[in-house]
C-alpha cells in the first residue's frame, strides 16, 4: 500500500502491473475492428490469386507491337472477350489480341494490357471479330497486376499484436479469412456510490441528485473497448458496499466505482477494499481528482473514482483507459500529446498537476492555441462536452500564482488512441 500521493504516471504503472490480459475469443472480421490479434495470420492462397488486368482494354503479345507508332499503327484481330470472373485457357497467334476487362485473368499467352482509350477501332466495335490499331508499344507487363502481389501462400498477412484497422480487415477478407482470434473485451462493472443519488424517472427527492457518473463512465468504458455493466446505486453504507464490491469482483474483469473516495464520514470505498482485499493507493497528484483509489478484491482490480464528475472523468482518461487497453492486448500505451500555447493567464494556487478542460485550435499562422473552458469546477460535465482536449499544467506553484498567457502546454486530444503518432 502506497501511503504517499502518486504521480499520475506512477499510478498508471501501478494499475498496469496489477491487471491481467483478457482471454481470447474468435470473432467475425468486422467485430475485430480496433482489436488486437492474438496470433499471426498467414494466407493460404496467393493474393491476388492470378495475374489480372488493371485496365479495361486488350491483352496483347508485346512482340507484335514493337514497331507500332503514330505513323505506323499495328493492326490486330480481336479474338475473344474475357470478362472478370471468367477464364481464357486457349491460345492466340501473332497478329491477334483479346478484349479483356479489369480484374479478369490475363492469359499466359499475352504479356501486356493496352487500355481502350489509346486503341483505334478500324473494323467493328472492338468486340471479337473486330480489327483494332495500336499506335505505341506497351511496356512489358503493362497494366498487369501480378499474382501474389500482396502476399504469397504461406506468407504473413497480419502479425500477432497488431491492432486491426479497416485496411487489415479488408486484407484478411481478401485472403479468404472470415474469423480471427482477438483478446476479449474486458467486462467492467460500474457502481455509483452515494445515498444522495437517484435514478431518472421520478422527481428528485429533497437533497438528492440524478445519478450520472455511472452513465458517463460506462460511455468511457465503451470508448476504451470494454463492455460496461451499470450495477446501480449503492448507498453510503459500509456493509452494503462490502457486499456489492465482493459480488462484482467475482462477476467482472474490472470494477469501477464513483463517490465515497474522500475522507468524509460516509466515504467507504478505501475501507471496503482494505477489508475485502488489498488497498494499493488512495491519492494521485492530479486536479481534478486527487482521491483516486485502487486495489484488488478477489484478485479483480477495483478503481474507486472520486464522486465529482470531472474528477471521475479525468481519472478514467488518465489512469484507467491505458489499463483497459492493455487488458485487450494493446502494447503502446503512451498518451499522445502535442504542444499549444495558453490563451490568457490562468490562476494556479493548488500545487497539484492540473488537467484543464478546453478547446485547442490552429490560429491563422498554423500554431496551436489552447483556450481553457471558463468553468473548471470538478462538479460539472458541460465543459467536458464542449472541450476537445485536456491541457496539462505541471505540478508546483508558478511565480505569482498564475501561468501566463502564451505559455507552452502539453495537450491531450480527445479521441486519439494511445500510441498514435500525432
Ligand atoms: N475535507 C475535504 N473534503 C473534500 C476533499 C478534501 O480534500 N478534504 N476533497 C474534495 C475533492 S477534491 C473531491 S474530488 C471530492 C471527492 O469526494 P468523494 O469521492 O468522496 O465524492 P462524494 O463526496 O461522494 O461526491 C462528490 C460530489 O460528487 C457528486 N456525485 C457523487 N457520485 C455521483 C454520481 N454517481 N453522479 C453524479 N454526481 C455524483 C456528489 O453528490 C458530490 O456532490 O471530495 C471533496 N471533499
Ligand atoms: O479532486 Mo477534486 O476533483 O479537485 O474536485
Short mmCIF file of C-alpha atoms and ligand atoms in Angstrom, two decimals:
data_model
loop_
_atom_site.label_atom_id
_atom_site.label_comp_id
_atom_site.label_asym_id
_atom_site.label_seq_id
_atom_site.Cartn_x
_atom_site.Cartn_y
_atom_site.Cartn_z
CA UNK A 1 0.00 0.00 0.00
CA UNK A 2 1.34 3.40 -1.01
CA UNK A 3 0.72 5.94 1.75
CA UNK A 4 2.10 8.78 -0.35
CA UNK A 5 0.46 10.67 -3.18
CA UNK A 6 1.49 9.12 -6.50
CA UNK A 7 2.15 10.99 -9.71
CA UNK A 8 -0.36 10.16 -12.47
CA UNK A 9 2.42 8.23 -14.26
CA UNK A 10 3.22 6.19 -11.13
CA UNK A 11 -0.47 5.46 -10.54
CA UNK A 12 -0.89 4.37 -14.14
CA UNK A 13 2.02 1.96 -13.98
CA UNK A 14 0.86 0.53 -10.65
CA UNK A 15 -2.53 -0.22 -12.23
CA UNK A 16 -0.84 -1.74 -15.28
CA UNK A 17 1.21 -4.04 -13.02
CA UNK A 18 -1.98 -5.32 -11.39
CA UNK A 19 -4.13 -6.23 -14.36
CA UNK A 20 -4.35 -9.38 -16.43
CA UNK A 21 -4.77 -9.69 -20.15
CA UNK A 22 -8.23 -10.97 -21.04
CA UNK A 23 -8.74 -14.40 -22.59
CA UNK A 24 -9.07 -14.73 -26.33
CA UNK A 25 -12.13 -15.27 -28.47
CA UNK A 26 -12.80 -15.89 -32.13
CA UNK A 27 -14.90 -13.20 -33.79
CA UNK A 28 -16.15 -12.24 -37.25
CA UNK A 29 -13.81 -9.86 -39.03
CA UNK A 30 -15.96 -6.75 -38.70
CA UNK A 31 -16.29 -7.32 -34.95
CA UNK A 32 -12.49 -7.39 -34.74
CA UNK A 33 -12.18 -3.72 -35.74
CA UNK A 34 -9.83 -1.91 -33.37
CA UNK A 35 -8.96 -5.10 -31.52
CA UNK A 36 -5.62 -6.82 -31.08
CA UNK A 37 -4.81 -10.05 -32.92
CA UNK A 38 -3.75 -12.88 -30.62
CA UNK A 39 -1.82 -14.83 -33.21
CA UNK A 40 -0.16 -14.26 -36.56
CA UNK A 41 -2.44 -14.90 -39.54
CA UNK A 42 -0.92 -16.43 -42.66
CA UNK A 43 -2.52 -16.56 -46.07
CA UNK A 44 -3.46 -19.92 -47.50
CA UNK A 45 -3.59 -18.52 -51.02
CA UNK A 46 -1.69 -16.14 -53.27
CA UNK A 47 -3.34 -12.71 -53.20
CA UNK A 48 -4.12 -11.82 -55.86
CA UNK A 49 -4.56 -15.44 -56.96
CA UNK A 50 -3.76 -14.86 -60.69
CA UNK A 51 -2.26 -12.19 -62.94
CA UNK A 52 -5.11 -9.85 -63.73
CA UNK A 53 -5.86 -6.83 -65.87
CA UNK A 54 -5.56 -3.42 -64.21
CA UNK A 55 -7.48 -1.72 -67.08
CA UNK A 56 -10.32 -2.48 -69.45
CA UNK A 57 -8.68 -2.94 -72.86
CA UNK A 58 -6.84 -5.50 -74.94
CA UNK A 59 -4.41 -8.23 -73.85
CA UNK A 60 -1.63 -8.43 -76.45
CA UNK A 61 1.61 -10.16 -77.31
CA UNK A 62 4.01 -7.25 -76.86
CA UNK A 63 6.29 -8.61 -79.56
CA UNK A 64 3.56 -7.84 -82.13
CA UNK A 65 3.67 -4.15 -81.25
CA UNK A 66 7.42 -3.50 -81.10
CA UNK A 67 7.28 -1.31 -84.20
CA UNK A 68 3.91 0.34 -83.52
CA UNK A 69 3.89 4.16 -83.80
CA UNK A 70 1.56 7.07 -84.62
CA UNK A 71 2.67 6.90 -88.25
CA UNK A 72 2.68 3.10 -88.47
CA UNK A 73 -0.07 1.64 -86.28
CA UNK A 74 -0.14 -2.14 -85.92
CA UNK A 75 -3.49 -3.80 -86.55
CA UNK A 76 -4.57 -6.89 -84.56
CA UNK A 77 -7.63 -9.15 -84.75
CA UNK A 78 -9.78 -9.29 -81.62
CA UNK A 79 -10.40 -12.99 -80.89
CA UNK A 80 -12.32 -13.37 -77.63
CA UNK A 81 -13.64 -11.31 -74.76
CA UNK A 82 -12.55 -12.09 -71.16
CA UNK A 83 -14.86 -10.55 -68.55
CA UNK A 84 -13.88 -10.56 -64.83
CA UNK A 85 -14.94 -13.87 -63.31
CA UNK A 86 -14.19 -15.87 -66.47
CA UNK A 87 -11.05 -17.66 -67.56
CA UNK A 88 -9.47 -17.98 -71.03
CA UNK A 89 -7.24 -21.05 -71.25
CA UNK A 90 -6.82 -21.04 -75.03
CA UNK A 91 -4.03 -19.55 -77.09
CA UNK A 92 -3.71 -16.74 -79.61
CA UNK A 93 -1.42 -16.40 -82.60
CA UNK A 94 0.73 -13.44 -83.55
CA UNK A 95 -1.45 -10.74 -85.04
CA UNK A 96 -4.27 -11.48 -82.59
CA UNK A 97 -5.35 -9.98 -79.28
CA UNK A 98 -8.05 -10.46 -76.61
CA UNK A 99 -10.57 -7.98 -75.29
CA UNK A 100 -10.20 -8.02 -71.51
CA UNK A 101 -11.92 -6.36 -68.53
CA UNK A 102 -10.35 -5.01 -65.33
CA UNK A 103 -9.89 -7.84 -62.82
CA UNK A 104 -10.06 -10.63 -65.42
CA UNK A 105 -7.21 -13.18 -65.52
CA UNK A 106 -4.56 -12.25 -68.08
CA UNK A 107 -3.80 -15.36 -70.18
CA UNK A 108 -0.17 -16.56 -70.21
CA UNK A 109 -0.07 -16.18 -73.99
CA UNK A 110 -0.16 -12.36 -73.58
CA UNK A 111 2.23 -10.06 -71.74
CA UNK A 112 0.65 -6.59 -71.64
CA UNK A 113 -2.76 -4.92 -71.50
CA UNK A 114 -3.47 -1.77 -73.52
CA UNK A 115 -6.37 0.36 -72.30
CA UNK A 116 -9.29 1.15 -74.63
CA UNK A 117 -8.63 4.86 -74.77
CA UNK A 118 -5.44 4.58 -76.83
CA UNK A 119 -6.66 1.94 -79.27
CA UNK A 120 -8.47 2.74 -82.55
CA UNK A 121 -11.28 0.56 -83.83
CA UNK A 122 -10.77 0.07 -87.58
CA UNK A 123 -13.32 -2.52 -88.34
CA UNK A 124 -16.12 -3.36 -85.87
CA UNK A 125 -16.77 -2.12 -82.37
CA UNK A 126 -13.77 -3.63 -80.56
CA UNK A 127 -15.64 -6.83 -79.76
CA UNK A 128 -14.42 -10.25 -81.04
CA UNK A 129 -14.26 -10.15 -84.85
CA UNK A 130 -13.09 -6.51 -84.92
CA UNK A 131 -9.76 -5.16 -86.09
CA UNK A 132 -8.05 -2.69 -83.75
CA UNK A 133 -4.98 -0.48 -84.25
CA UNK A 134 -2.18 0.18 -81.73
CA UNK A 135 -0.05 3.32 -82.10
CA UNK A 136 2.56 2.52 -79.43
CA UNK A 137 4.22 -0.49 -77.88
CA UNK A 138 3.30 -1.07 -74.22
CA UNK A 139 5.95 -1.74 -71.58
CA UNK A 140 6.46 -5.33 -70.52
CA UNK A 141 3.63 -6.45 -68.19
CA UNK A 142 1.96 -3.06 -68.62
CA UNK A 143 -1.39 -2.90 -66.77
CA UNK A 144 -0.98 -6.42 -65.40
CA UNK A 145 -1.21 -6.93 -61.64
CA UNK A 146 0.90 -9.90 -60.79
CA UNK A 147 -0.22 -12.96 -58.91
CA UNK A 148 0.81 -12.80 -55.24
CA UNK A 149 1.30 -9.01 -55.50
CA UNK A 150 0.11 -8.59 -51.89
CA UNK A 151 1.09 -11.89 -50.29
CA UNK A 152 2.11 -15.37 -51.38
CA UNK A 153 0.52 -18.52 -49.92
CA UNK A 154 2.16 -19.15 -46.54
CA UNK A 155 3.15 -15.51 -46.09
CA UNK A 156 2.19 -13.36 -43.08
CA UNK A 157 -0.87 -11.18 -43.51
CA UNK A 158 -1.05 -9.62 -40.01
CA UNK A 159 1.34 -10.14 -37.11
CA UNK A 160 0.23 -11.12 -33.60
CA UNK A 161 -0.26 -7.98 -31.51
CA UNK A 162 -1.35 -5.73 -34.38
CA UNK A 163 -4.44 -3.59 -33.89
CA UNK A 164 -6.87 -4.39 -36.69
CA UNK A 165 -7.95 -1.42 -38.78
CA UNK A 166 -10.33 -1.35 -41.72
CA UNK A 167 -7.39 -1.97 -44.08
CA UNK A 168 -6.31 -5.08 -42.17
CA UNK A 169 -9.87 -6.38 -42.13
CA UNK A 170 -10.11 -5.94 -45.90
CA UNK A 171 -6.73 -7.61 -46.37
CA UNK A 172 -7.76 -10.64 -44.29
CA UNK A 173 -11.06 -10.90 -46.14
CA UNK A 174 -9.14 -10.80 -49.43
CA UNK A 175 -7.20 -13.84 -48.22
CA UNK A 176 -10.47 -15.70 -47.59
CA UNK A 177 -10.25 -15.34 -43.78
CA UNK A 178 -13.62 -14.76 -42.09
CA UNK A 179 -12.84 -15.06 -38.37
CA UNK A 180 -9.85 -14.10 -36.23
CA UNK A 181 -8.72 -14.58 -32.63
CA UNK A 182 -8.64 -11.39 -30.59
CA UNK A 183 -8.45 -10.56 -26.87
CA UNK A 184 -11.84 -10.38 -25.23
CA UNK A 185 -13.32 -7.02 -24.33
CA UNK A 186 -12.95 -6.57 -20.58
CA UNK A 187 -16.26 -6.71 -18.67
CA UNK A 188 -16.39 -3.69 -16.41
CA UNK A 189 -18.91 -3.43 -13.57
CA UNK A 190 -19.74 0.19 -12.74
CA UNK A 191 -21.10 1.09 -9.30
CA UNK A 192 -22.36 4.55 -8.27
CA UNK A 193 -21.83 5.09 -4.56
CA UNK A 194 -23.92 7.71 -2.76
CA UNK A 195 -27.13 7.91 -0.72
CA UNK A 196 -27.97 11.18 -2.47
CA UNK A 197 -28.15 9.50 -5.87
CA UNK A 198 -31.40 8.78 -7.64
CA UNK A 199 -32.24 7.07 -10.95
CA UNK A 200 -34.12 9.20 -13.50
CA UNK A 201 -37.86 8.74 -13.94
CA UNK A 202 -39.09 10.12 -10.60
CA UNK A 203 -38.97 13.75 -9.43
CA UNK A 204 -35.92 14.39 -7.27
CA UNK A 205 -36.37 13.89 -3.53
CA UNK A 206 -35.03 16.67 -1.28
CA UNK A 207 -31.23 16.59 -1.11
CA UNK A 208 -30.94 14.14 -3.98
CA UNK A 209 -29.45 14.39 -7.48
CA UNK A 210 -29.76 12.20 -10.53
CA UNK A 211 -27.00 9.64 -10.81
CA UNK A 212 -24.81 10.41 -13.79
CA UNK A 213 -21.27 9.17 -13.21
CA UNK A 214 -22.01 5.51 -13.90
CA UNK A 215 -23.59 6.55 -17.19
CA UNK A 216 -20.63 8.72 -18.24
CA UNK A 217 -18.13 6.13 -17.03
CA UNK A 218 -19.94 3.40 -18.97
CA UNK A 219 -19.55 5.56 -22.07
CA UNK A 220 -15.81 5.94 -21.44
CA UNK A 221 -15.51 2.17 -20.90
CA UNK A 222 -17.21 1.63 -24.26
CA UNK A 223 -14.84 4.12 -25.90
CA UNK A 224 -11.90 2.16 -24.47
CA UNK A 225 -13.23 -1.07 -25.96
CA UNK A 226 -14.69 -2.55 -22.75
CA UNK A 227 -18.17 -3.89 -22.01
CA UNK A 228 -19.73 -1.79 -19.26
CA UNK A 229 -22.48 -3.03 -16.93
CA UNK A 230 -24.15 -0.47 -14.71
CA UNK A 231 -24.63 -2.33 -11.48
CA UNK A 232 -26.61 0.50 -9.95
CA UNK A 233 -26.56 2.80 -6.97
CA UNK A 234 -25.12 1.65 -3.65
CA UNK A 235 -25.97 3.73 -0.59
CA UNK A 236 -23.27 5.12 1.69
CA UNK A 237 -23.20 2.09 3.98
CA UNK A 238 -20.01 0.16 4.69
CA UNK A 239 -21.57 -3.31 4.81
CA UNK A 240 -23.80 -2.80 1.80
CA UNK A 241 -20.80 -1.57 -0.19
CA UNK A 242 -18.72 -4.54 1.02
CA UNK A 243 -21.31 -6.95 -0.37
CA UNK A 244 -21.63 -5.06 -3.64
CA UNK A 245 -17.87 -4.97 -4.23
CA UNK A 246 -17.42 -8.60 -3.23
CA UNK A 247 -20.14 -9.71 -5.65
CA UNK A 248 -18.95 -7.51 -8.52
CA UNK A 249 -15.35 -8.65 -8.09
CA UNK A 250 -16.47 -12.19 -8.85
CA UNK A 251 -18.51 -11.26 -11.91
CA UNK A 252 -16.34 -8.75 -13.75
CA UNK A 253 -12.80 -8.31 -15.05
CA UNK A 254 -12.65 -4.83 -13.55
CA UNK A 255 -14.83 -2.98 -11.05
CA UNK A 256 -15.18 0.78 -11.20
CA UNK A 257 -16.91 2.90 -8.58
CA UNK A 258 -17.50 6.61 -8.19
CA UNK A 259 -18.02 8.58 -5.00
CA UNK A 260 -17.15 7.96 -1.39
CA UNK A 261 -13.43 8.15 -2.12
CA UNK A 262 -12.50 11.10 0.09
CA UNK A 263 -12.26 11.30 3.89
CA UNK A 264 -15.82 12.30 4.74
CA UNK A 265 -17.87 10.50 7.38
CA UNK A 266 -19.60 8.44 4.69
CA UNK A 267 -16.70 7.73 2.35
CA UNK A 268 -16.18 3.98 2.47
CA UNK A 269 -14.53 2.70 -0.70
CA UNK A 270 -10.98 2.73 0.74
CA UNK A 271 -12.06 0.83 3.87
CA UNK A 272 -14.07 -1.67 1.86
CA UNK A 273 -11.20 -2.53 -0.48
CA UNK A 274 -8.87 -2.76 2.50
CA UNK A 275 -11.24 -5.13 4.31
CA UNK A 276 -12.12 -7.30 1.33
CA UNK A 277 -8.77 -7.37 -0.45
CA UNK A 278 -5.66 -5.26 -0.92
CA UNK A 279 -5.71 -1.48 -0.94
CA UNK A 280 -2.88 -0.27 -3.18
CA UNK A 281 -3.14 3.53 -3.48
CA UNK A 282 -5.58 6.26 -2.48
CA UNK A 283 -4.13 9.55 -3.68
CA UNK A 284 -2.87 10.84 -7.02
CA UNK A 285 -1.31 14.22 -7.68
CA UNK A 286 -3.92 15.48 -10.11
CA UNK A 287 -6.65 18.04 -10.28
CA UNK A 288 -9.45 17.32 -10.72
CA UNK A 289 -9.45 14.06 -8.89
CA UNK A 290 -6.85 13.54 -6.20
CA UNK A 291 -8.93 10.91 -4.35
CA UNK A 292 -8.23 8.10 -6.78
CA UNK A 293 -8.40 4.74 -5.03
CA UNK A 294 -7.08 1.49 -6.43
CA UNK A 295 -6.85 -2.04 -5.09
CA UNK A 296 -7.64 -5.69 -5.67
CA UNK A 297 -10.58 -7.69 -4.37
CA UNK A 298 -10.58 -11.40 -5.14
CA UNK A 299 -7.68 -10.51 -7.48
CA UNK A 300 -10.02 -8.31 -9.52
CA UNK A 301 -8.81 -4.73 -9.93
CA UNK A 302 -11.14 -2.15 -8.35
CA UNK A 303 -10.84 1.55 -9.19
CA UNK A 304 -12.63 3.96 -6.88
CA UNK A 305 -13.03 7.28 -8.69
CA UNK A 306 -14.00 10.46 -6.85
CA UNK A 307 -17.66 11.43 -7.00
CA UNK A 308 -17.15 14.79 -8.68
CA UNK A 309 -17.97 14.22 -12.36
CA UNK A 310 -14.89 15.86 -13.90
CA UNK A 311 -12.66 14.16 -11.32
CA UNK A 312 -14.07 10.76 -12.25
CA UNK A 313 -13.79 11.56 -15.97
CA UNK A 314 -10.16 12.70 -15.78
CA UNK A 315 -9.34 9.74 -13.55
CA UNK A 316 -10.66 7.43 -16.22
CA UNK A 317 -8.88 9.15 -19.12
CA UNK A 318 -5.53 9.47 -17.41
CA UNK A 319 -5.37 6.33 -15.27
CA UNK A 320 -7.80 3.72 -16.48
CA UNK A 321 -8.02 3.93 -20.29
CA UNK A 322 -4.48 2.59 -20.72
CA UNK A 323 -5.27 -0.28 -18.33
CA UNK A 324 -8.39 -1.34 -20.23
CA UNK A 325 -6.45 -1.16 -23.50
CA UNK A 326 -3.59 -3.19 -22.03
CA UNK A 327 -6.07 -5.87 -20.90
CA UNK A 328 -7.10 -6.16 -24.57
CA UNK A 329 -3.53 -6.63 -25.75
CA UNK A 330 -2.52 -3.06 -26.64
CA UNK A 331 1.20 -2.56 -26.09
CA UNK A 332 1.85 1.07 -26.89
CA UNK A 333 0.05 2.89 -24.10
CA UNK A 334 1.77 6.23 -24.44
CA UNK A 335 -0.80 9.04 -24.20
CA UNK A 336 -0.32 11.15 -27.35
CA UNK A 337 0.38 14.83 -26.68
CA UNK A 338 1.33 17.88 -28.66
CA UNK A 339 2.15 21.46 -27.72
CA UNK A 340 -0.09 24.52 -27.74
CA UNK A 341 0.17 27.98 -26.22
CA UNK A 342 -2.19 29.07 -23.48
CA UNK A 343 -4.69 31.82 -24.31
CA UNK A 344 -4.98 34.21 -21.34
CA UNK A 345 -3.43 33.98 -17.87
CA UNK A 346 -4.52 31.08 -15.69
CA UNK A 347 -4.53 31.17 -11.89
CA UNK A 348 -2.80 28.21 -10.20
CA UNK A 349 -2.67 28.16 -6.42
CA UNK A 350 -3.07 24.39 -5.98
CA UNK A 351 0.29 22.61 -6.39
CA UNK A 352 -1.36 19.53 -7.99
CA UNK A 353 -0.89 18.66 -11.69
CA UNK A 354 -3.88 20.22 -13.43
CA UNK A 355 -5.79 18.78 -16.33
CA UNK A 356 -7.71 21.72 -17.77
CA UNK A 357 -10.70 21.07 -19.97
CA UNK A 358 -10.73 23.31 -23.03
CA UNK A 359 -10.51 23.84 -26.73
CA UNK A 360 -7.43 23.67 -28.90
CA UNK A 361 -7.37 25.08 -32.42
CA UNK A 362 -4.95 26.40 -35.01
CA UNK A 363 -4.58 30.16 -35.44
CA UNK A 364 -4.05 31.93 -38.78
CA UNK A 365 -0.31 31.21 -38.63
CA UNK A 366 -0.94 27.50 -38.09
CA UNK A 367 0.07 27.50 -34.40
CA UNK A 368 -1.97 25.56 -31.87
CA UNK A 369 -3.64 27.68 -29.18
CA UNK A 370 -5.48 26.35 -26.15
CA UNK A 371 -8.39 28.20 -24.55
CA UNK A 372 -9.46 26.76 -21.18
CA UNK A 373 -13.17 26.27 -20.52
CA UNK A 374 -14.40 29.15 -18.35
CA UNK A 375 -15.72 26.88 -15.63
CA UNK A 376 -13.15 24.35 -14.39
CA UNK A 377 -15.31 23.14 -11.50
CA UNK A 378 -14.87 19.42 -10.99
CA UNK A 379 -18.57 19.19 -10.21
CA UNK A 380 -19.88 19.75 -13.77
CA UNK A 381 -19.99 17.91 -17.08
CA UNK A 382 -20.75 20.68 -19.61
CA UNK A 383 -17.14 21.86 -20.12
CA UNK A 384 -16.09 18.28 -20.93
CA UNK A 385 -18.70 18.08 -23.69
CA UNK A 386 -17.64 21.48 -25.07
CA UNK A 387 -13.94 20.64 -24.98
CA UNK A 388 -11.77 18.77 -27.45
CA UNK A 389 -8.78 18.14 -25.19
CA UNK A 390 -7.17 18.30 -21.78
CA UNK A 391 -4.22 20.64 -21.24
CA UNK A 392 -1.62 19.80 -18.63
CA UNK A 393 -0.37 22.41 -16.21
CA UNK A 394 2.59 20.83 -14.44
CA UNK A 395 2.64 20.32 -10.68
CA UNK A 396 4.05 23.07 -8.48
CA UNK A 397 3.17 26.67 -7.85
CA UNK A 398 4.15 29.12 -10.60
CA UNK A 399 5.56 32.52 -9.73
CA UNK A 400 2.81 34.98 -8.91
CA UNK A 401 0.30 32.14 -8.58
CA UNK A 402 -0.52 32.10 -12.28
CA UNK A 403 0.54 30.55 -15.57
CA UNK A 404 0.96 33.30 -18.13
CA UNK A 405 -0.68 33.84 -21.48
CA UNK A 406 1.50 32.31 -24.23
CA UNK A 407 2.97 29.57 -22.01
CA UNK A 408 3.54 26.31 -23.88
CA UNK A 409 1.37 23.47 -22.56
CA UNK A 410 1.13 19.79 -23.38
CA UNK A 411 -2.24 18.89 -24.90
CA UNK A 412 -4.01 15.53 -24.72
CA UNK A 413 -6.53 15.48 -27.58
CA UNK A 414 -9.79 13.62 -27.02
CA UNK A 415 -10.50 10.58 -29.16
CA UNK A 416 -6.91 9.81 -30.18
CA UNK A 417 -5.82 6.29 -29.35
CA UNK A 418 -2.85 5.71 -27.05
CA UNK A 419 0.26 5.01 -29.11
CA UNK A 420 -0.91 7.16 -32.06
CA UNK A 421 1.62 9.44 -33.71
CA UNK A 422 0.22 12.97 -33.91
N1 LIG B 1 -12.43 17.85 3.77
C1 LIG B 1 -12.21 17.56 2.49
N2 LIG B 1 -13.25 17.39 1.70
C2 LIG B 1 -13.07 17.11 0.40
C3 LIG B 1 -11.78 16.99 -0.12
C4 LIG B 1 -10.69 17.17 0.73
O1 LIG B 1 -9.52 17.09 0.37
N3 LIG B 1 -10.97 17.43 2.05
N4 LIG B 1 -11.61 16.75 -1.44
C5 LIG B 1 -12.66 17.18 -2.31
C6 LIG B 1 -12.42 16.69 -3.62
S1 LIG B 1 -11.17 17.46 -4.47
C7 LIG B 1 -13.16 15.72 -4.20
S2 LIG B 1 -12.86 15.26 -5.83
C8 LIG B 1 -14.25 15.08 -3.51
C9 LIG B 1 -14.18 13.58 -3.68
O2 LIG B 1 -15.05 13.06 -2.80
P1 LIG B 1 -15.78 11.68 -2.90
O3 LIG B 1 -15.13 10.79 -3.87
O4 LIG B 1 -15.93 11.20 -1.54
O5 LIG B 1 -17.14 12.06 -3.59
P2 LIG B 1 -18.54 12.30 -2.94
O6 LIG B 1 -18.38 13.12 -1.74
O7 LIG B 1 -19.24 11.04 -2.86
O8 LIG B 1 -19.16 13.15 -4.10
C10 LIG B 1 -18.63 14.37 -4.53
C11 LIG B 1 -19.69 15.10 -5.34
O9 LIG B 1 -20.00 14.35 -6.48
C12 LIG B 1 -21.40 14.01 -6.51
N5 LIG B 1 -21.57 12.65 -7.03
C13 LIG B 1 -21.13 11.53 -6.44
N6 LIG B 1 -21.48 10.46 -7.16
C14 LIG B 1 -22.15 10.91 -8.22
C15 LIG B 1 -22.78 10.27 -9.32
N7 LIG B 1 -22.73 8.95 -9.48
N8 LIG B 1 -23.39 11.02 -10.24
C16 LIG B 1 -23.40 12.38 -10.11
N9 LIG B 1 -22.82 13.04 -9.09
C17 LIG B 1 -22.21 12.31 -8.15
C18 LIG B 1 -21.82 14.09 -5.07
O10 LIG B 1 -23.19 14.29 -4.92
C19 LIG B 1 -20.98 15.25 -4.57
O11 LIG B 1 -21.56 16.48 -4.90
O12 LIG B 1 -14.21 15.38 -2.11
C20 LIG B 1 -14.04 16.75 -1.85
N10 LIG B 1 -14.16 16.93 -0.43
O1 LIG B 2 -10.01 16.32 -6.76
MO1 LIG B 2 -11.37 17.17 -6.75
O2 LIG B 2 -11.64 16.51 -8.19
O3 LIG B 2 -10.40 18.60 -7.19
O4 LIG B 2 -12.70 18.01 -7.13
#
